[in-house]
Amino acid sequence: MVKGAAGEPLPSPFQGLARHEVEFRRGEFSLVAAGPGTGKSLFALNLALYGNVPVMYYSADSNAATQLTRATAILTGDNVRDVKRKLLRDDFGEYLAHLAKRWWIRFNYEARPTLKAIELDLRAYFEVFGMFPHLIVVDNITNVAGDAPADSAESFTFGLEAMCEYMSDMARYTGAHVLSLHHVIGEYSDGLQPIPLSGVKGKIGRVPNVILTIHKEIDGMDGRILHISPVKNREGFEDSSGQTFSSYAFNSTNMQLTDVSDTL
């Protein structure tokens, strides 16, 4: 890690979060929690692609074709369905130049990566590029194979706490910002209402420096707005109720998120 890199904020496209004093700092660990299909993976991918920084992305929930087409649509603004058709026809040449500019973003698509596999990937990344990633995305934290089975609610929570400690240590050791995605408890799983800190599954709020929750607003005409709440923020504004959020329009054509307004 370059001396002084710890604490350096990564470039972020989310200006509403910046106005809430939310930064994704190197050497720190954050958690983004939302219901299934709300948009937490799209949030992470938009962040990963924005600043053209070194990234290692563990994509246990989405396969290579999905991530490649989404990333290409975000970078080019092209319709994601057209991009997917060209990929399937092996007619992808026009996009190679765009993707080549993000040459130090790497993906791992194992459905259940182990801690040893993650460590091996990061050491290999360092060997190839001469540095650790500046951003490590873990999508989702519950997909990572820990050391002990979670055979009860108590052991599940304990296992998640230990995993969060591991991710926090990883951030300190590598100098990367580690961003893990996570689920919420049942009553918030539809993603249609603000999610408080207490709505994070497993109640694992102790370790992360920043915890964001995401809920959505649907206009009935295939339009969607994502509302992102800073429910924990050690070095800035927070509202554990989830009722304060910044808003981003989701373009389902090109997968891009655009800042709408700040409700603070």
Short mmCIF file of C-alpha atoms in Angstrom, two decimals:
data_model
loop_
_atom_site.label_atom_id
_atom_site.label_comp_id
_atom_site.label_asym_id
_atom_site.label_seq_id
_atom_site.Cartn_x
_atom_site.Cartn_y
_atom_site.Cartn_z
CA MET A 1 0.00 0.00 0.00
CA VAL A 2 1.25 3.48 -0.85
CA LYS A 3 2.08 5.44 2.30
CA GLY A 4 -0.76 7.82 3.10
CA ALA A 5 -3.31 5.97 0.96
CA ALA A 6 -5.34 4.83 3.97
CA GLY A 7 -8.27 7.20 4.40
CA GLU A 8 -8.14 8.43 0.80
CA PRO A 9 -11.71 8.62 -0.58
CA LEU A 10 -12.43 6.80 -3.83
CA PRO A 11 -14.02 8.69 -6.74
CA SER A 12 -17.80 8.37 -6.45
CA PRO A 13 -20.64 9.27 -8.82
CA PHE A 14 -23.10 9.60 -5.92
CA GLN A 15 -23.16 13.31 -5.14
CA GLY A 16 -26.18 13.04 -2.87
CA LEU A 17 -24.25 10.69 -0.63
CA ALA A 18 -21.30 13.08 -0.72
CA ARG A 19 -23.60 15.83 0.58
CA HIS A 20 -24.44 13.45 3.42
CA GLU A 21 -20.70 13.18 4.08
CA VAL A 22 -20.57 9.58 2.92
CA GLU A 23 -17.19 8.62 1.45
CA PHE A 24 -15.75 5.27 0.46
CA ARG A 25 -12.30 5.57 2.03
CA ARG A 26 -9.41 3.25 1.40
CA GLY A 27 -8.55 1.10 4.39
CA GLU A 28 -12.17 1.03 5.56
CA PHE A 29 -15.08 -1.40 5.38
CA SER A 30 -18.66 -0.57 4.42
CA LEU A 31 -21.89 -2.50 4.07
CA VAL A 32 -24.78 -1.93 1.65
CA ALA A 33 -28.02 -3.71 2.57
CA ALA A 34 -31.23 -4.05 0.56
CA GLY A 35 -33.93 -6.51 -0.40
CA PRO A 36 -33.52 -8.82 -3.41
CA GLY A 37 -33.78 -7.08 -6.76
CA THR A 38 -33.66 -3.59 -5.29
CA GLY A 39 -30.42 -2.55 -6.97
CA LYS A 40 -27.53 -3.04 -4.56
CA SER A 41 -25.42 -4.87 -7.17
CA LEU A 42 -26.05 -2.08 -9.69
CA PHE A 43 -25.01 0.45 -7.06
CA ALA A 44 -21.75 -1.42 -6.49
CA LEU A 45 -21.05 -1.83 -10.22
CA ASN A 46 -21.67 1.86 -10.96
CA LEU A 47 -19.22 2.75 -8.17
CA ALA A 48 -16.63 0.24 -9.37
CA LEU A 49 -16.69 1.53 -12.96
CA TYR A 50 -16.87 5.26 -12.24
CA GLY A 51 -13.36 6.24 -11.22
CA ASN A 52 -11.30 3.76 -13.27
CA VAL A 53 -9.50 2.62 -10.11
CA PRO A 54 -8.09 -0.88 -9.49
CA VAL A 55 -10.98 -3.15 -8.47
CA MET A 56 -11.46 -6.78 -7.42
CA TYR A 57 -15.15 -7.70 -7.61
CA TYR A 58 -16.49 -10.95 -6.12
CA SER A 59 -19.73 -11.55 -8.00
CA ALA A 60 -21.30 -14.61 -6.41
CA ASP A 61 -24.86 -13.58 -7.30
CA SER A 62 -24.40 -12.59 -10.97
CA ASN A 63 -22.68 -14.51 -13.75
CA ALA A 64 -20.06 -13.24 -16.20
CA ALA A 65 -22.49 -12.56 -19.05
CA THR A 66 -24.74 -10.46 -16.81
CA GLN A 67 -21.90 -8.39 -15.37
CA LEU A 68 -20.20 -7.93 -18.73
CA THR A 69 -23.35 -6.68 -20.44
CA ARG A 70 -24.27 -4.41 -17.53
CA ALA A 71 -20.77 -2.95 -17.33
CA THR A 72 -20.68 -2.35 -21.09
CA ALA A 73 -24.07 -0.63 -21.01
CA ILE A 74 -22.99 1.60 -18.10
CA LEU A 75 -19.75 2.59 -19.82
CA THR A 76 -21.21 3.21 -23.28
CA GLY A 77 -24.81 4.21 -22.57
CA ASP A 78 -26.01 1.56 -25.05
CA ASN A 79 -29.14 -0.50 -24.48
CA VAL A 80 -28.22 -3.47 -22.30
CA ARG A 81 -30.45 -5.77 -24.38
CA ASP A 82 -28.61 -4.83 -27.57
CA VAL A 83 -25.30 -5.38 -25.82
CA LYS A 84 -26.43 -8.83 -24.65
CA ARG A 85 -27.52 -9.80 -28.17
CA LYS A 86 -24.15 -8.77 -29.61
CA LEU A 87 -22.35 -10.75 -26.92
CA LEU A 88 -24.38 -13.88 -27.72
CA ARG A 89 -23.71 -13.42 -31.48
CA ASP A 90 -19.98 -13.06 -30.77
CA ASP A 91 -20.19 -9.57 -32.33
CA PHE A 92 -18.66 -7.68 -29.42
CA GLY A 93 -15.69 -6.06 -31.12
CA GLU A 94 -17.00 -2.48 -31.01
CA TYR A 95 -16.97 -2.56 -27.20
CA LEU A 96 -13.44 -3.86 -26.65
CA ALA A 97 -11.86 -0.40 -26.63
CA HIS A 98 -14.28 0.78 -23.92
CA LEU A 99 -13.60 -2.26 -21.77
CA ALA A 100 -9.85 -2.07 -22.29
CA LYS A 101 -9.81 1.26 -20.44
CA ARG A 102 -10.90 -0.63 -17.32
CA TRP A 103 -8.16 -3.22 -17.66
CA TRP A 104 -7.39 -3.44 -13.95
CA ILE A 105 -10.94 -4.34 -12.90
CA ARG A 106 -11.09 -8.07 -12.25
CA PHE A 107 -14.07 -10.32 -11.40
CA ASN A 108 -14.37 -13.61 -9.55
CA TYR A 109 -17.61 -15.48 -10.29
CA GLU A 110 -17.40 -18.34 -7.78
CA ALA A 111 -20.81 -18.91 -6.20
CA ARG A 112 -19.24 -19.57 -2.80
CA PRO A 113 -15.68 -18.25 -2.60
CA THR A 114 -13.63 -19.29 0.40
CA LEU A 115 -11.48 -16.96 2.47
CA LYS A 116 -8.39 -18.76 1.18
CA ALA A 117 -9.51 -18.21 -2.42
CA ILE A 118 -10.07 -14.51 -1.75
CA GLU A 119 -6.61 -14.18 -0.21
CA LEU A 120 -5.06 -16.01 -3.16
CA ASP A 121 -6.83 -13.71 -5.63
CA LEU A 122 -5.60 -10.61 -3.84
CA ARG A 123 -2.01 -11.87 -3.72
CA ALA A 124 -2.24 -12.71 -7.44
CA TYR A 125 -3.63 -9.23 -8.13
CA PHE A 126 -0.66 -7.71 -6.32
CA GLU A 127 1.74 -9.93 -8.25
CA VAL A 128 0.27 -8.89 -11.61
CA PHE A 129 -0.34 -5.18 -11.02
CA GLY A 130 2.22 -4.36 -8.32
CA MET A 131 -0.51 -3.11 -5.97
CA PHE A 132 -3.62 -4.27 -4.20
CA PRO A 133 -7.01 -3.13 -5.52
CA HIS A 134 -8.28 0.23 -4.31
CA LEU A 135 -11.80 -1.20 -4.14
CA ILE A 136 -12.86 -4.75 -3.23
CA VAL A 137 -16.55 -5.59 -3.71
CA VAL A 138 -18.04 -8.68 -2.05
CA ASP A 139 -21.46 -9.47 -3.52
CA ASN A 140 -22.84 -10.84 -1.16
CA ILE A 141 -21.11 -11.27 2.18
CA THR A 142 -23.29 -14.29 3.03
CA ASN A 143 -22.00 -16.07 -0.10
CA VAL A 144 -18.47 -16.18 1.30
CA ALA A 145 -17.72 -19.57 2.84
CA GLY A 146 -16.67 -19.01 6.45
CA ASP A 147 -14.96 -21.37 8.84
CA ALA A 148 -18.06 -22.60 10.68
CA PRO A 149 -21.62 -23.53 9.60
CA ALA A 150 -24.47 -21.24 10.67
CA ASP A 151 -26.87 -23.81 12.11
CA SER A 152 -28.84 -21.35 14.27
CA ALA A 153 -29.79 -17.66 14.30
CA GLU A 154 -27.17 -17.03 16.99
CA SER A 155 -24.38 -18.76 15.10
CA PHE A 156 -25.46 -17.02 11.88
CA THR A 157 -25.09 -13.61 13.54
CA PHE A 158 -21.81 -14.60 15.18
CA GLY A 159 -20.51 -15.86 11.84
CA LEU A 160 -21.46 -12.60 10.12
CA GLU A 161 -19.76 -10.58 12.87
CA ALA A 162 -16.59 -12.62 12.37
CA MET A 163 -16.84 -12.16 8.59
CA CYS A 164 -17.22 -8.40 9.05
CA GLU A 165 -14.10 -8.41 11.25
CA TYR A 166 -12.29 -10.29 8.50
CA MET A 167 -13.40 -7.80 5.84
CA SER A 168 -12.34 -4.89 8.05
CA ASP A 169 -8.92 -6.47 8.57
CA MET A 170 -8.66 -7.04 4.81
CA ALA A 171 -9.32 -3.35 4.20
CA ARG A 172 -6.57 -2.35 6.63
CA TYR A 173 -4.04 -4.84 5.26
CA THR A 174 -4.59 -4.09 1.56
CA GLY A 175 -5.41 -0.39 1.83
CA ALA A 176 -8.53 -1.05 -0.23
CA HIS A 177 -12.05 0.06 0.50
CA VAL A 178 -13.97 -3.17 1.07
CA LEU A 179 -17.64 -2.86 0.11
CA SER A 180 -19.83 -5.83 1.03
CA LEU A 181 -23.43 -6.28 -0.02
CA HIS A 182 -25.94 -7.84 2.33
CA HIS A 183 -29.62 -8.65 2.89
CA VAL A 184 -32.30 -7.19 5.15
CA ILE A 185 -34.86 -8.77 7.46
CA GLY A 186 -38.16 -10.04 6.08
CA GLU A 187 -40.40 -7.05 6.70
CA TYR A 188 -38.15 -4.87 4.51
CA SER A 189 -37.39 -7.45 1.82
CA ASP A 190 -39.83 -5.93 -0.70
CA GLY A 191 -37.64 -2.81 -0.76
CA LEU A 192 -40.58 -0.39 -0.79
CA GLN A 193 -39.96 1.46 2.48
CA PRO A 194 -36.97 3.09 4.17
CA ILE A 195 -34.82 0.51 5.93
CA PRO A 196 -33.42 1.41 9.37
CA LEU A 197 -30.15 0.16 10.83
CA SER A 198 -32.16 -2.42 12.76
CA GLY A 199 -33.44 -3.81 9.45
CA VAL A 200 -30.02 -5.13 8.43
CA LYS A 201 -30.08 -8.92 8.58
CA GLY A 202 -28.15 -10.33 11.51
CA LYS A 203 -27.93 -6.93 13.24
CA ILE A 204 -24.26 -6.61 12.24
CA GLY A 205 -23.90 -2.87 12.68
CA ARG A 206 -20.87 -2.80 14.99
CA VAL A 207 -17.92 -3.28 12.62
CA PRO A 208 -18.55 -1.37 9.36
CA ASN A 209 -17.46 2.26 9.14
CA VAL A 210 -20.44 3.00 6.88
CA ILE A 211 -23.74 1.19 6.43
CA LEU A 212 -26.14 2.17 3.65
CA THR A 213 -29.61 0.78 3.06
CA ILE A 214 -31.47 1.01 -0.25
CA HIS A 215 -35.18 1.10 -0.93
CA LYS A 216 -36.95 1.81 -4.20
CA GLU A 217 -39.78 3.87 -5.59
CA ILE A 218 -41.60 2.59 -8.66
CA ASP A 219 -43.69 4.95 -10.80
CA GLY A 220 -45.77 2.26 -12.51
CA MET A 221 -44.27 2.92 -15.96
CA ASP A 222 -41.07 0.87 -15.64
CA GLY A 223 -39.35 3.79 -13.94
CA ARG A 224 -37.47 3.31 -10.70
CA ILE A 225 -35.78 5.59 -8.20
CA LEU A 226 -33.34 4.19 -5.66
CA HIS A 227 -33.24 5.91 -2.29
CA ILE A 228 -29.99 5.37 -0.37
CA SER A 229 -29.96 5.97 3.39
CA PRO A 230 -26.79 6.45 5.48
CA VAL A 231 -27.91 4.56 8.60
CA LYS A 232 -24.37 4.46 10.03
CA ASN A 233 -21.48 6.79 9.24
CA ARG A 234 -18.59 7.13 11.66
CA GLU A 235 -17.21 10.27 10.05
CA GLY A 236 -20.29 12.09 8.82
CA PHE A 237 -24.05 12.43 8.82
CA GLU A 238 -26.15 9.41 9.74
CA ASP A 239 -29.81 8.70 10.43
CA SER A 240 -30.32 5.21 11.84
CA SER A 241 -34.06 5.39 11.06
CA GLY A 242 -33.34 5.27 7.31
CA GLN A 243 -35.76 8.17 6.76
CA THR A 244 -33.06 10.47 5.36
CA PHE A 245 -31.78 9.48 1.95
CA SER A 246 -30.40 10.66 -1.35
CA SER A 247 -32.15 9.59 -4.55
CA TYR A 248 -30.97 8.20 -7.88
CA ALA A 249 -32.94 7.54 -11.05
CA PHE A 250 -32.29 4.08 -12.43
CA ASN A 251 -32.16 3.88 -16.22
CA SER A 252 -33.19 0.31 -17.00
CA THR A 253 -31.96 0.72 -20.58
CA ASN A 254 -28.30 1.35 -19.79
CA MET A 255 -28.10 0.42 -16.08
CA GLN A 256 -26.88 3.88 -15.08
CA LEU A 257 -27.80 5.65 -11.84
CA THR A 258 -28.29 9.42 -11.99
CA ASP A 259 -28.43 11.73 -8.98
CA VAL A 260 -31.95 13.13 -8.51
CA SER A 261 -32.08 15.09 -5.27
CA ASP A 262 -30.97 15.16 -1.68
CA THR A 263 -33.77 14.93 0.89
CA LEU A 264 -31.77 16.17 3.87
#
